């Protein structure tokens, strides 16, 4: 009888261990992989947000460490393409102890919900965020309609 | 296995969470080293200088940066939001804590951890008798 009880307990020991660890593991998982997952579909870098302000479409992309020379932005009608390469060079005389940022070469394209006026589009790069302001083309702008 | 214990156990990770609602993410870092210093590059896109907290305590370097995005208009899609970039590093005792420097450039936080004089490599010459 004693033997059976002992066996029973030892069976649950790993489970107990597992249960207490699982929370930590999941937590770590969330922390690490909300930022950028190595297995994520290639089309999801850089991460972007888009906001419609009525007159314009504003697109913000996360591009830490990039210079404006590293980026190319193309607009055609309602098609937008952002491509570039992070020039993440190691300063001279330094040895690499850990490298997580890597050198990324990317290209991401979007189909915008409206045609935009590419002539008046502006872009700025600040604090690692690329911000595009794309004015909607005349046809796509909201229009006030007066009731007769 | 005692069942009584299980019921009372508080899961540690829940206690450790801060009261703020910001999602915590781990910034990607590069760590470089030369004879004089250790250089840490941490990616924190969209974080402003004033929202970064760095402290060194008991051999641990703690870095936290909060991103507060401002946007007006209706969101069509959103892939990133307000987050807290947080990471803790164990630093060797050879680092001169007084001389740590930090710069923020293009969304990348640069930490210069200079090594103390005694830890720098030294060439020893053999003296001729």
JSON list of N, CA, C and O in Angstrom, two decimals, chain A residues 12 16 19 23 31 34 44 47-53 62 64-65 67 88 93-95 97-101 108 110 127-129, chain B residues 6 13 25-26 28-34 37 41 43 46 48 67 72-80 86-87 106-108:
[
{"chain": "A", "resi": 12, "resn": "UNK", "atom": "N", "xyz": [2.75, 12.76, -9.65]},
{"chain": "A", "resi": 12, "resn": "UNK", "atom": "CA", "xyz": [2.24, 14.12, -9.69]},
{"chain": "A", "resi": 12, "resn": "UNK", "atom": "C", "xyz": [3.29, 15.19, -9.48]},
{"chain": "A", "resi": 12, "resn": "UNK", "atom": "O", "xyz": [3.06, 16.36, -9.74]},
{"chain": "A", "resi": 16, "resn": "UNK", "atom": "N", "xyz": [3.23, 19.12, -10.67]},
{"chain": "A", "resi": 16, "resn": "UNK", "atom": "CA", "xyz": [3.25, 20.24, -9.74]},
{"chain": "A", "resi": 16, "resn": "UNK", "atom": "C", "xyz": [4.32, 21.24, -10.16]},
{"chain": "A", "resi": 16, "resn": "UNK", "atom": "O", "xyz": [4.09, 22.45, -10.24]},
{"chain": "A", "resi": 19, "resn": "UNK", "atom": "N", "xyz": [3.21, 23.02, -13.30]},
{"chain": "A", "resi": 19, "resn": "UNK", "atom": "CA", "xyz": [2.17, 24.02, -13.11]},
{"chain": "A", "resi": 19, "resn": "UNK", "atom": "C", "xyz": [2.74, 25.35, -12.61]},
{"chain": "A", "resi": 19, "resn": "UNK", "atom": "O", "xyz": [2.36, 26.41, -13.09]},
{"chain": "A", "resi": 23, "resn": "UNK", "atom": "N", "xyz": [3.23, 29.29, -15.68]},
{"chain": "A", "resi": 23, "resn": "UNK", "atom": "CA", "xyz": [2.89, 30.70, -15.64]},
{"chain": "A", "resi": 23, "resn": "UNK", "atom": "C", "xyz": [4.06, 31.56, -16.04]},
{"chain": "A", "resi": 23, "resn": "UNK", "atom": "O", "xyz": [3.94, 32.46, -16.88]},
{"chain": "A", "resi": 31, "resn": "UNK", "atom": "N", "xyz": [6.37, 38.37, -23.24]},
{"chain": "A", "resi": 31, "resn": "UNK", "atom": "CA", "xyz": [7.29, 39.50, -23.21]},
{"chain": "A", "resi": 31, "resn": "UNK", "atom": "C", "xyz": [8.22, 39.49, -24.39]},
{"chain": "A", "resi": 31, "resn": "UNK", "atom": "O", "xyz": [8.43, 40.50, -25.03]},
{"chain": "A", "resi": 34, "resn": "UNK", "atom": "N", "xyz": [6.13, 39.63, -28.14]},
{"chain": "A", "resi": 34, "resn": "UNK", "atom": "CA", "xyz": [5.25, 40.69, -28.63]},
{"chain": "A", "resi": 34, "resn": "UNK", "atom": "C", "xyz": [6.07, 41.68, -29.43]},
{"chain": "A", "resi": 34, "resn": "UNK", "atom": "O", "xyz": [5.54, 42.45, -30.20]},
{"chain": "A", "resi": 44, "resn": "UNK", "atom": "N", "xyz": [5.42, 41.17, -42.18]},
{"chain": "A", "resi": 44, "resn": "UNK", "atom": "CA", "xyz": [4.95, 41.97, -41.06]},
{"chain": "A", "resi": 44, "resn": "UNK", "atom": "C", "xyz": [6.02, 42.88, -40.45]},
{"chain": "A", "resi": 44, "resn": "UNK", "atom": "O", "xyz": [5.87, 43.38, -39.36]},
{"chain": "A", "resi": 47, "resn": "UNK", "atom": "N", "xyz": [6.51, 46.96, -38.28]},
{"chain": "A", "resi": 47, "resn": "UNK", "atom": "CA", "xyz": [5.14, 47.07, -37.79]},
{"chain": "A", "resi": 47, "resn": "UNK", "atom": "C", "xyz": [4.63, 48.49, -38.06]},
{"chain": "A", "resi": 47, "resn": "UNK", "atom": "O", "xyz": [5.36, 49.46, -37.91]},
{"chain": "A", "resi": 48, "resn": "UNK", "atom": "N", "xyz": [3.39, 48.56, -38.48]},
{"chain": "A", "resi": 48, "resn": "UNK", "atom": "CA", "xyz": [2.83, 49.87, -38.82]},
{"chain": "A", "resi": 48, "resn": "UNK", "atom": "C", "xyz": [1.46, 50.09, -38.17]},
{"chain": "A", "resi": 48, "resn": "UNK", "atom": "O", "xyz": [0.77, 49.13, -37.85]},
{"chain": "A", "resi": 49, "resn": "UNK", "atom": "N", "xyz": [1.14, 51.35, -38.02]},
{"chain": "A", "resi": 49, "resn": "UNK", "atom": "CA", "xyz": [-0.21, 51.75, -37.61]},
{"chain": "A", "resi": 49, "resn": "UNK", "atom": "C", "xyz": [-0.74, 52.66, -38.70]},
{"chain": "A", "resi": 49, "resn": "UNK", "atom": "O", "xyz": [0.02, 53.42, -39.28]},
{"chain": "A", "resi": 50, "resn": "UNK", "atom": "N", "xyz": [-2.03, 52.59, -38.95]},
{"chain": "A", "resi": 50, "resn": "UNK", "atom": "CA", "xyz": [-2.59, 53.57, -39.87]},
{"chain": "A", "resi": 50, "resn": "UNK", "atom": "C", "xyz": [-3.81, 54.24, -39.27]},
{"chain": "A", "resi": 50, "resn": "UNK", "atom": "O", "xyz": [-4.65, 53.58, -38.67]},
{"chain": "A", "resi": 51, "resn": "UNK", "atom": "N", "xyz": [-3.84, 55.55, -39.45]},
{"chain": "A", "resi": 51, "resn": "UNK", "atom": "CA", "xyz": [-4.93, 56.35, -38.93]},
{"chain": "A", "resi": 51, "resn": "UNK", "atom": "C", "xyz": [-5.53, 57.17, -40.06]},
{"chain": "A", "resi": 51, "resn": "UNK", "atom": "O", "xyz": [-4.79, 57.69, -40.90]},
{"chain": "A", "resi": 52, "resn": "UNK", "atom": "N", "xyz": [-6.83, 57.24, -40.07]},
{"chain": "A", "resi": 52, "resn": "UNK", "atom": "CA", "xyz": [-7.53, 58.06, -41.07]},
{"chain": "A", "resi": 52, "resn": "UNK", "atom": "C", "xyz": [-8.02, 59.33, -40.38]},
{"chain": "A", "resi": 52, "resn": "UNK", "atom": "O", "xyz": [-8.81, 59.27, -39.45]},
{"chain": "A", "resi": 53, "resn": "UNK", "atom": "N", "xyz": [-7.49, 60.48, -40.81]},
{"chain": "A", "resi": 53, "resn": "UNK", "atom": "CA", "xyz": [-7.90, 61.72, -40.15]},
{"chain": "A", "resi": 53, "resn": "UNK", "atom": "C", "xyz": [-8.95, 62.48, -40.95]},
{"chain": "A", "resi": 53, "resn": "UNK", "atom": "O", "xyz": [-9.23, 63.63, -40.66]},
{"chain": "A", "resi": 62, "resn": "UNK", "atom": "N", "xyz": [7.52, 51.42, -37.20]},
{"chain": "A", "resi": 62, "resn": "UNK", "atom": "CA", "xyz": [8.59, 51.28, -36.20]},
{"chain": "A", "resi": 62, "resn": "UNK", "atom": "C", "xyz": [9.90, 50.95, -36.90]},
{"chain": "A", "resi": 62, "resn": "UNK", "atom": "O", "xyz": [10.07, 49.83, -37.40]},
{"chain": "A", "resi": 64, "resn": "UNK", "atom": "N", "xyz": [13.53, 51.56, -35.64]},
{"chain": "A", "resi": 64, "resn": "UNK", "atom": "CA", "xyz": [14.58, 52.09, -34.77]},
{"chain": "A", "resi": 64, "resn": "UNK", "atom": "C", "xyz": [15.96, 52.00, -35.42]},
{"chain": "A", "resi": 64, "resn": "UNK", "atom": "O", "xyz": [16.30, 50.99, -36.03]},
{"chain": "A", "resi": 65, "resn": "UNK", "atom": "N", "xyz": [16.70, 53.08, -35.31]},
{"chain": "A", "resi": 65, "resn": "UNK", "atom": "CA", "xyz": [18.09, 53.08, -35.76]},
{"chain": "A", "resi": 65, "resn": "UNK", "atom": "C", "xyz": [18.28, 53.34, -37.25]},
{"chain": "A", "resi": 65, "resn": "UNK", "atom": "O", "xyz": [19.41, 53.41, -37.71]},
{"chain": "A", "resi": 67, "resn": "UNK", "atom": "N", "xyz": [18.34, 55.43, -40.76]},
{"chain": "A", "resi": 67, "resn": "UNK", "atom": "CA", "xyz": [18.55, 56.78, -41.24]},
{"chain": "A", "resi": 67, "resn": "UNK", "atom": "C", "xyz": [17.66, 56.95, -42.47]},
{"chain": "A", "resi": 67, "resn": "UNK", "atom": "O", "xyz": [17.27, 55.97, -43.10]},
{"chain": "A", "resi": 88, "resn": "UNK", "atom": "N", "xyz": [23.26, 48.46, -39.65]},
{"chain": "A", "resi": 88, "resn": "UNK", "atom": "CA", "xyz": [23.57, 48.30, -38.23]},
{"chain": "A", "resi": 88, "resn": "UNK", "atom": "C", "xyz": [25.04, 47.91, -38.09]},
{"chain": "A", "resi": 88, "resn": "UNK", "atom": "O", "xyz": [25.38, 46.79, -37.80]},
{"chain": "A", "resi": 93, "resn": "UNK", "atom": "N", "xyz": [36.65, 48.43, -33.63]},
{"chain": "A", "resi": 93, "resn": "UNK", "atom": "CA", "xyz": [37.35, 48.04, -32.42]},
{"chain": "A", "resi": 93, "resn": "UNK", "atom": "C", "xyz": [36.48, 47.31, -31.41]},
{"chain": "A", "resi": 93, "resn": "UNK", "atom": "O", "xyz": [36.96, 46.89, -30.37]},
{"chain": "A", "resi": 94, "resn": "UNK", "atom": "N", "xyz": [35.20, 47.17, -31.72]},
{"chain": "A", "resi": 94, "resn": "UNK", "atom": "CA", "xyz": [34.31, 46.49, -30.78]},
{"chain": "A", "resi": 94, "resn": "UNK", "atom": "C", "xyz": [34.08, 45.04, -31.22]},
{"chain": "A", "resi": 94, "resn": "UNK", "atom": "O", "xyz": [34.00, 44.75, -32.41]},
{"chain": "A", "resi": 95, "resn": "UNK", "atom": "N", "xyz": [33.99, 44.18, -30.25]},
{"chain": "A", "resi": 95, "resn": "UNK", "atom": "CA", "xyz": [33.62, 42.81, -30.56]},
{"chain": "A", "resi": 95, "resn": "UNK", "atom": "C", "xyz": [32.17, 42.60, -30.13]},
{"chain": "A", "resi": 95, "resn": "UNK", "atom": "O", "xyz": [31.70, 43.23, -29.20]},
{"chain": "A", "resi": 97, "resn": "UNK", "atom": "N", "xyz": [29.20, 40.85, -28.44]},
{"chain": "A", "resi": 97, "resn": "UNK", "atom": "CA", "xyz": [28.91, 39.91, -27.36]},
{"chain": "A", "resi": 97, "resn": "UNK", "atom": "C", "xyz": [27.52, 39.30, -27.52]},
{"chain": "A", "resi": 97, "resn": "UNK", "atom": "O", "xyz": [27.28, 38.18, -27.13]},
{"chain": "A", "resi": 98, "resn": "UNK", "atom": "N", "xyz": [26.65, 40.12, -28.05]},
{"chain": "A", "resi": 98, "resn": "UNK", "atom": "CA", "xyz": [25.27, 39.67, -28.22]},
{"chain": "A", "resi": 98, "resn": "UNK", "atom": "C", "xyz": [24.65, 40.46, -29.36]},
{"chain": "A", "resi": 98, "resn": "UNK", "atom": "O", "xyz": [24.81, 41.67, -29.43]},
{"chain": "A", "resi": 99, "resn": "UNK", "atom": "N", "xyz": [23.96, 39.79, -30.23]},
{"chain": "A", "resi": 99, "resn": "UNK", "atom": "CA", "xyz": [23.38, 40.50, -31.35]},
{"chain": "A", "resi": 99, "resn": "UNK", "atom": "C", "xyz": [21.95, 40.03, -31.55]},
{"chain": "A", "resi": 99, "resn": "UNK", "atom": "O", "xyz": [21.70, 38.91, -31.96]},
{"chain": "A", "resi": 100, "resn": "UNK", "atom": "N", "xyz": [21.02, 40.89, -31.23]},
{"chain": "A", "resi": 100, "resn": "UNK", "atom": "CA", "xyz": [19.61, 40.54, -31.39]},
{"chain": "A", "resi": 100, "resn": "UNK", "atom": "C", "xyz": [18.95, 41.39, -32.47]},
{"chain": "A", "resi": 100, "resn": "UNK", "atom": "O", "xyz": [17.93, 41.03, -33.02]},
{"chain": "A", "resi": 101, "resn": "UNK", "atom": "N", "xyz": [19.54, 42.55, -32.72]},
{"chain": "A", "resi": 101, "resn": "UNK", "atom": "CA", "xyz": [18.88, 43.49, -33.63]},
{"chain": "A", "resi": 101, "resn": "UNK", "atom": "C", "xyz": [19.09, 43.09, -35.08]},
{"chain": "A", "resi": 101, "resn": "UNK", "atom": "O", "xyz": [18.19, 43.24, -35.89]},
{"chain": "A", "resi": 108, "resn": "UNK", "atom": "N", "xyz": [7.90, 46.21, -47.58]},
{"chain": "A", "resi": 108, "resn": "UNK", "atom": "CA", "xyz": [6.52, 45.95, -47.21]},
{"chain": "A", "resi": 108, "resn": "UNK", "atom": "C", "xyz": [5.61, 46.82, -48.05]},
{"chain": "A", "resi": 108, "resn": "UNK", "atom": "O", "xyz": [5.90, 48.00, -48.24]},
{"chain": "A", "resi": 110, "resn": "UNK", "atom": "N", "xyz": [1.52, 48.04, -49.09]},
{"chain": "A", "resi": 110, "resn": "UNK", "atom": "CA", "xyz": [0.16, 48.16, -48.57]},
{"chain": "A", "resi": 110, "resn": "UNK", "atom": "C", "xyz": [-0.77, 48.59, -49.70]},
{"chain": "A", "resi": 110, "resn": "UNK", "atom": "O", "xyz": [-0.37, 49.34, -50.57]},
{"chain": "A", "resi": 127, "resn": "UNK", "atom": "N", "xyz": [12.77, 59.68, -33.72]},
{"chain": "A", "resi": 127, "resn": "UNK", "atom": "CA", "xyz": [12.80, 58.73, -32.59]},
{"chain": "A", "resi": 127, "resn": "UNK", "atom": "C", "xyz": [12.54, 57.28, -33.03]},
{"chain": "A", "resi": 127, "resn": "UNK", "atom": "O", "xyz": [11.93, 56.51, -32.30]},
{"chain": "A", "resi": 128, "resn": "UNK", "atom": "N", "xyz": [12.99, 56.96, -34.21]},
{"chain": "A", "resi": 128, "resn": "UNK", "atom": "CA", "xyz": [12.82, 55.58, -34.67]},
{"chain": "A", "resi": 128, "resn": "UNK", "atom": "C", "xyz": [11.45, 55.28, -35.24]},
{"chain": "A", "resi": 128, "resn": "UNK", "atom": "O", "xyz": [11.12, 54.13, -35.47]},
{"chain": "A", "resi": 129, "resn": "UNK", "atom": "N", "xyz": [10.66, 56.33, -35.43]},
{"chain": "A", "resi": 129, "resn": "UNK", "atom": "CA", "xyz": [9.33, 56.12, -36.04]},
{"chain": "A", "resi": 129, "resn": "UNK", "atom": "C", "xyz": [9.27, 56.87, -37.37]},
{"chain": "A", "resi": 129, "resn": "UNK", "atom": "O", "xyz": [9.59, 58.05, -37.43]},
{"chain": "B", "resi": 6, "resn": "UNK", "atom": "N", "xyz": [-0.91, 23.72, -2.25]},
{"chain": "B", "resi": 6, "resn": "UNK", "atom": "CA", "xyz": [-1.24, 24.19, -3.59]},
{"chain": "B", "resi": 6, "resn": "UNK", "atom": "C", "xyz": [-2.29, 25.28, -3.60]},
{"chain": "B", "resi": 6, "resn": "UNK", "atom": "O", "xyz": [-2.22, 26.23, -4.35]},
{"chain": "B", "resi": 13, "resn": "UNK", "atom": "N", "xyz": [4.58, 35.24, -10.64]},
{"chain": "B", "resi": 13, "resn": "UNK", "atom": "CA", "xyz": [4.58, 36.21, -11.74]},
{"chain": "B", "resi": 13, "resn": "UNK", "atom": "C", "xyz": [3.45, 37.21, -11.63]},
{"chain": "B", "resi": 13, "resn": "UNK", "atom": "O", "xyz": [3.54, 38.32, -12.13]},
{"chain": "B", "resi": 25, "resn": "UNK", "atom": "N", "xyz": [7.37, 44.89, -22.99]},
{"chain": "B", "resi": 25, "resn": "UNK", "atom": "CA", "xyz": [8.08, 44.12, -24.01]},
{"chain": "B", "resi": 25, "resn": "UNK", "atom": "C", "xyz": [9.57, 44.21, -23.78]},
{"chain": "B", "resi": 25, "resn": "UNK", "atom": "O", "xyz": [10.06, 45.14, -23.16]},
{"chain": "B", "resi": 26, "resn": "UNK", "atom": "N", "xyz": [10.26, 43.21, -24.25]},
{"chain": "B", "resi": 26, "resn": "UNK", "atom": "CA", "xyz": [11.70, 43.18, -24.09]},
{"chain": "B", "resi": 26, "resn": "UNK", "atom": "C", "xyz": [12.34, 43.82, -25.33]},
{"chain": "B", "resi": 26, "resn": "UNK", "atom": "O", "xyz": [12.10, 43.35, -26.43]},
{"chain": "B", "resi": 28, "resn": "UNK", "atom": "N", "xyz": [14.98, 44.58, -28.17]},
{"chain": "B", "resi": 28, "resn": "UNK", "atom": "CA", "xyz": [16.11, 43.85, -28.75]},
{"chain": "B", "resi": 28, "resn": "UNK", "atom": "C", "xyz": [17.38, 44.63, -28.47]},
{"chain": "B", "resi": 28, "resn": "UNK", "atom": "O", "xyz": [17.40, 45.85, -28.59]},
{"chain": "B", "resi": 29, "resn": "UNK", "atom": "N", "xyz": [18.42, 43.95, -28.07]},
{"chain": "B", "resi": 29, "resn": "UNK", "atom": "CA", "xyz": [19.68, 44.65, -27.77]},
{"chain": "B", "resi": 29, "resn": "UNK", "atom": "C", "xyz": [20.85, 44.03, -28.52]},
{"chain": "B", "resi": 29, "resn": "UNK", "atom": "O", "xyz": [20.85, 42.85, -28.84]},
{"chain": "B", "resi": 30, "resn": "UNK", "atom": "N", "xyz": [21.82, 44.88, -28.76]},
{"chain": "B", "resi": 30, "resn": "UNK", "atom": "CA", "xyz": [23.13, 44.43, -29.22]},
{"chain": "B", "resi": 30, "resn": "UNK", "atom": "C", "xyz": [24.09, 44.80, -28.10]},
{"chain": "B", "resi": 30, "resn": "UNK", "atom": "O", "xyz": [24.01, 45.89, -27.55]},
{"chain": "B", "resi": 31, "resn": "UNK", "atom": "N", "xyz": [24.98, 43.89, -27.77]},
{"chain": "B", "resi": 31, "resn": "UNK", "atom": "CA", "xyz": [25.98, 44.21, -26.76]},
{"chain": "B", "resi": 31, "resn": "UNK", "atom": "C", "xyz": [27.36, 44.09, -27.39]},
{"chain": "B", "resi": 31, "resn": "UNK", "atom": "O", "xyz": [27.71, 43.06, -27.96]},
{"chain": "B", "resi": 32, "resn": "UNK", "atom": "N", "xyz": [28.08, 45.19, -27.35]},
{"chain": "B", "resi": 32, "resn": "UNK", "atom": "CA", "xyz": [29.41, 45.24, -27.96]},
{"chain": "B", "resi": 32, "resn": "UNK", "atom": "C", "xyz": [30.42, 45.55, -26.86]},
{"chain": "B", "resi": 32, "resn": "UNK", "atom": "O", "xyz": [30.10, 46.18, -25.87]},
{"chain": "B", "resi": 33, "resn": "UNK", "atom": "N", "xyz": [31.63, 45.13, -27.10]},
{"chain": "B", "resi": 33, "resn": "UNK", "atom": "CA", "xyz": [32.64, 45.35, -26.08]},
{"chain": "B", "resi": 33, "resn": "UNK", "atom": "C", "xyz": [33.98, 45.67, -26.72]},
{"chain": "B", "resi": 33, "resn": "UNK", "atom": "O", "xyz": [34.34, 45.09, -27.74]},
{"chain": "B", "resi": 34, "resn": "UNK", "atom": "N", "xyz": [34.70, 46.61, -26.12]},
{"chain": "B", "resi": 34, "resn": "UNK", "atom": "CA", "xyz": [36.10, 46.77, -26.47]},
{"chain": "B", "resi": 34, "resn": "UNK", "atom": "C", "xyz": [36.90, 46.86, -25.17]},
{"chain": "B", "resi": 34, "resn": "UNK", "atom": "O", "xyz": [36.37, 46.61, -24.09]},
{"chain": "B", "resi": 37, "resn": "UNK", "atom": "N", "xyz": [35.22, 49.75, -22.80]},
{"chain": "B", "resi": 37, "resn": "UNK", "atom": "CA", "xyz": [33.83, 49.83, -22.37]},
{"chain": "B", "resi": 37, "resn": "UNK", "atom": "C", "xyz": [32.98, 48.70, -22.96]},
{"chain": "B", "resi": 37, "resn": "UNK", "atom": "O", "xyz": [33.38, 48.01, -23.90]},
{"chain": "B", "resi": 41, "resn": "UNK", "atom": "N", "xyz": [23.21, 48.63, -27.16]},
{"chain": "B", "resi": 41, "resn": "UNK", "atom": "CA", "xyz": [22.25, 49.31, -28.02]},
{"chain": "B", "resi": 41, "resn": "UNK", "atom": "C", "xyz": [20.89, 48.65, -27.83]},
{"chain": "B", "resi": 41, "resn": "UNK", "atom": "O", "xyz": [20.76, 47.46, -28.10]},
{"chain": "B", "resi": 43, "resn": "UNK", "atom": "N", "xyz": [16.78, 48.78, -28.73]},
{"chain": "B", "resi": 43, "resn": "UNK", "atom": "CA", "xyz": [15.79, 49.37, -29.63]},
{"chain": "B", "resi": 43, "resn": "UNK", "atom": "C", "xyz": [14.55, 49.82, -28.87]},
{"chain": "B", "resi": 43, "resn": "UNK", "atom": "O", "xyz": [13.86, 49.00, -28.28]},
{"chain": "B", "resi": 46, "resn": "UNK", "atom": "N", "xyz": [10.09, 55.22, -30.74]},
{"chain": "B", "resi": 46, "resn": "UNK", "atom": "CA", "xyz": [8.98, 56.04, -30.28]},
{"chain": "B", "resi": 46, "resn": "UNK", "atom": "C", "xyz": [9.06, 56.48, -28.83]},
{"chain": "B", "resi": 46, "resn": "UNK", "atom": "O", "xyz": [8.16, 57.16, -28.35]},
{"chain": "B", "resi": 48, "resn": "UNK", "atom": "N", "xyz": [10.48, 58.74, -25.86]},
{"chain": "B", "resi": 48, "resn": "UNK", "atom": "CA", "xyz": [11.14, 60.03, -25.69]},
{"chain": "B", "resi": 48, "resn": "UNK", "atom": "C", "xyz": [12.13, 59.95, -24.53]},
{"chain": "B", "resi": 48, "resn": "UNK", "atom": "O", "xyz": [11.99, 59.13, -23.63]},
{"chain": "B", "resi": 67, "resn": "UNK", "atom": "N", "xyz": [6.59, 54.14, -24.06]},
{"chain": "B", "resi": 67, "resn": "UNK", "atom": "CA", "xyz": [6.20, 54.79, -25.31]},
{"chain": "B", "resi": 67, "resn": "UNK", "atom": "C", "xyz": [4.78, 55.28, -25.19]},
{"chain": "B", "resi": 67, "resn": "UNK", "atom": "O", "xyz": [3.87, 54.52, -24.90]},
{"chain": "B", "resi": 72, "resn": "UNK", "atom": "N", "xyz": [-4.38, 61.18, -33.76]},
{"chain": "B", "resi": 72, "resn": "UNK", "atom": "CA", "xyz": [-5.76, 61.65, -33.86]},
{"chain": "B", "resi": 72, "resn": "UNK", "atom": "C", "xyz": [-6.37, 61.00, -35.09]},
{"chain": "B", "resi": 72, "resn": "UNK", "atom": "O", "xyz": [-5.66, 60.71, -36.04]},
{"chain": "B", "resi": 73, "resn": "UNK", "atom": "N", "xyz": [-7.63, 60.80, -35.04]},
{"chain": "B", "resi": 73, "resn": "UNK", "atom": "CA", "xyz": [-8.29, 60.19, -36.17]},
{"chain": "B", "resi": 73, "resn": "UNK", "atom": "C", "xyz": [-8.69, 58.77, -35.84]},
{"chain": "B", "resi": 73, "resn": "UNK", "atom": "O", "xyz": [-8.41, 58.25, -34.77]},
{"chain": "B", "resi": 74, "resn": "UNK", "atom": "N", "xyz": [-9.33, 58.14, -36.79]},
{"chain": "B", "resi": 74, "resn": "UNK", "atom": "CA", "xyz": [-9.77, 56.78, -36.56]},
{"chain": "B", "resi": 74, "resn": "UNK", "atom": "C", "xyz": [-8.71, 55.80, -37.05]},
{"chain": "B", "resi": 74, "resn": "UNK", "atom": "O", "xyz": [-8.12, 55.99, -38.10]},
{"chain": "B", "resi": 75, "resn": "UNK", "atom": "N", "xyz": [-8.50, 54.80, -36.25]},
{"chain": "B", "resi": 75, "resn": "UNK", "atom": "CA", "xyz": [-7.47, 53.85, -36.56]},
{"chain": "B", "resi": 75, "resn": "UNK", "atom": "C", "xyz": [-7.97, 52.84, -37.59]},
{"chain": "B", "resi": 75, "resn": "UNK", "atom": "O", "xyz": [-9.02, 52.23, -37.42]},
{"chain": "B", "resi": 76, "resn": "UNK", "atom": "N", "xyz": [-7.21, 52.70, -38.67]},
{"chain": "B", "resi": 76, "resn": "UNK", "atom": "CA", "xyz": [-7.59, 51.72, -39.69]},
{"chain": "B", "resi": 76, "resn": "UNK", "atom": "C", "xyz": [-6.98, 50.37, -39.37]},
{"chain": "B", "resi": 76, "resn": "UNK", "atom": "O", "xyz": [-7.60, 49.34, -39.54]},
{"chain": "B", "resi": 77, "resn": "UNK", "atom": "N", "xyz": [-5.73, 50.39, -38.94]},
{"chain": "B", "resi": 77, "resn": "UNK", "atom": "CA", "xyz": [-5.13, 49.18, -38.40]},
{"chain": "B", "resi": 77, "resn": "UNK", "atom": "C", "xyz": [-4.05, 49.57, -37.43]},
{"chain": "B", "resi": 77, "resn": "UNK", "atom": "O", "xyz": [-3.48, 50.65, -37.51]},
{"chain": "B", "resi": 78, "resn": "UNK", "atom": "N", "xyz": [-3.79, 48.71, -36.48]},
{"chain": "B", "resi": 78, "resn": "UNK", "atom": "CA", "xyz": [-2.80, 49.02, -35.47]},
{"chain": "B", "resi": 78, "resn": "UNK", "atom": "C", "xyz": [-2.01, 47.77, -35.13]},
{"chain": "B", "resi": 78, "resn": "UNK", "atom": "O", "xyz": [-2.56, 46.77, -34.72]},
{"chain": "B", "resi": 79, "resn": "UNK", "atom": "N", "xyz": [-0.73, 47.84, -35.36]},
{"chain": "B", "resi": 79, "resn": "UNK", "atom": "CA", "xyz": [0.13, 46.70, -35.08]},
{"chain": "B", "resi": 79, "resn": "UNK", "atom": "C", "xyz": [1.02, 46.92, -33.86]},
{"chain": "B", "resi": 79, "resn": "UNK", "atom": "O", "xyz": [1.61, 46.00, -33.35]},
{"chain": "B", "resi": 80, "resn": "UNK", "atom": "N", "xyz": [1.13, 48.17, -33.46]},
{"chain": "B", "resi": 80, "resn": "UNK", "atom": "CA", "xyz": [1.88, 48.42, -32.22]},
{"chain": "B", "resi": 80, "resn": "UNK", "atom": "C", "xyz": [1.20, 49.54, -31.46]},
{"chain": "B", "resi": 80, "resn": "UNK", "atom": "O", "xyz": [0.49, 50.35, -32.03]},
{"chain": "B", "resi": 86, "resn": "UNK", "atom": "N", "xyz": [11.26, 47.10, -21.29]},
{"chain": "B", "resi": 86, "resn": "UNK", "atom": "CA", "xyz": [11.93, 46.92, -20.01]},
{"chain": "B", "resi": 86, "resn": "UNK", "atom": "C", "xyz": [12.89, 45.74, -20.07]},
{"chain": "B", "resi": 86, "resn": "UNK", "atom": "O", "xyz": [12.55, 44.69, -20.63]},
{"chain": "B", "resi": 87, "resn": "UNK", "atom": "N", "xyz": [14.05, 45.94, -19.53]},
{"chain": "B", "resi": 87, "resn": "UNK", "atom": "CA", "xyz": [15.02, 44.86, -19.51]},
{"chain": "B", "resi": 87, "resn": "UNK", "atom": "C", "xyz": [16.03, 45.08, -18.40]},
{"chain": "B", "resi": 87, "resn": "UNK", "atom": "O", "xyz": [16.39, 46.21, -18.11]},
{"chain": "B", "resi": 106, "resn": "UNK", "atom": "N", "xyz": [17.58, 58.16, -32.61]},
{"chain": "B", "resi": 106, "resn": "UNK", "atom": "CA", "xyz": [16.73, 57.47, -33.59]},
{"chain": "B", "resi": 106, "resn": "UNK", "atom": "C", "xyz": [16.01, 56.24, -33.02]},
{"chain": "B", "resi": 106, "resn": "UNK", "atom": "O", "xyz": [15.93, 55.20, -33.66]},
{"chain": "B", "resi": 107, "resn": "UNK", "atom": "N", "xyz": [15.54, 56.37, -31.81]},
{"chain": "B", "resi": 107, "resn": "UNK", "atom": "CA", "xyz": [14.83, 55.24, -31.21]},
{"chain": "B", "resi": 107, "resn": "UNK", "atom": "C", "xyz": [15.72, 54.13, -30.70]},
{"chain": "B", "resi": 107, "resn": "UNK", "atom": "O", "xyz": [15.24, 53.05, -30.38]},
{"chain": "B", "resi": 108, "resn": "UNK", "atom": "N", "xyz": [17.01, 54.38, -30.66]},
{"chain": "B", "resi": 108, "resn": "UNK", "atom": "CA", "xyz": [17.93, 53.38, -30.11]},
{"chain": "B", "resi": 108, "resn": "UNK", "atom": "C", "xyz": [18.63, 53.99, -28.90]},
{"chain": "B", "resi": 108, "resn": "UNK", "atom": "O", "xyz": [19.21, 55.07, -28.99]}
]
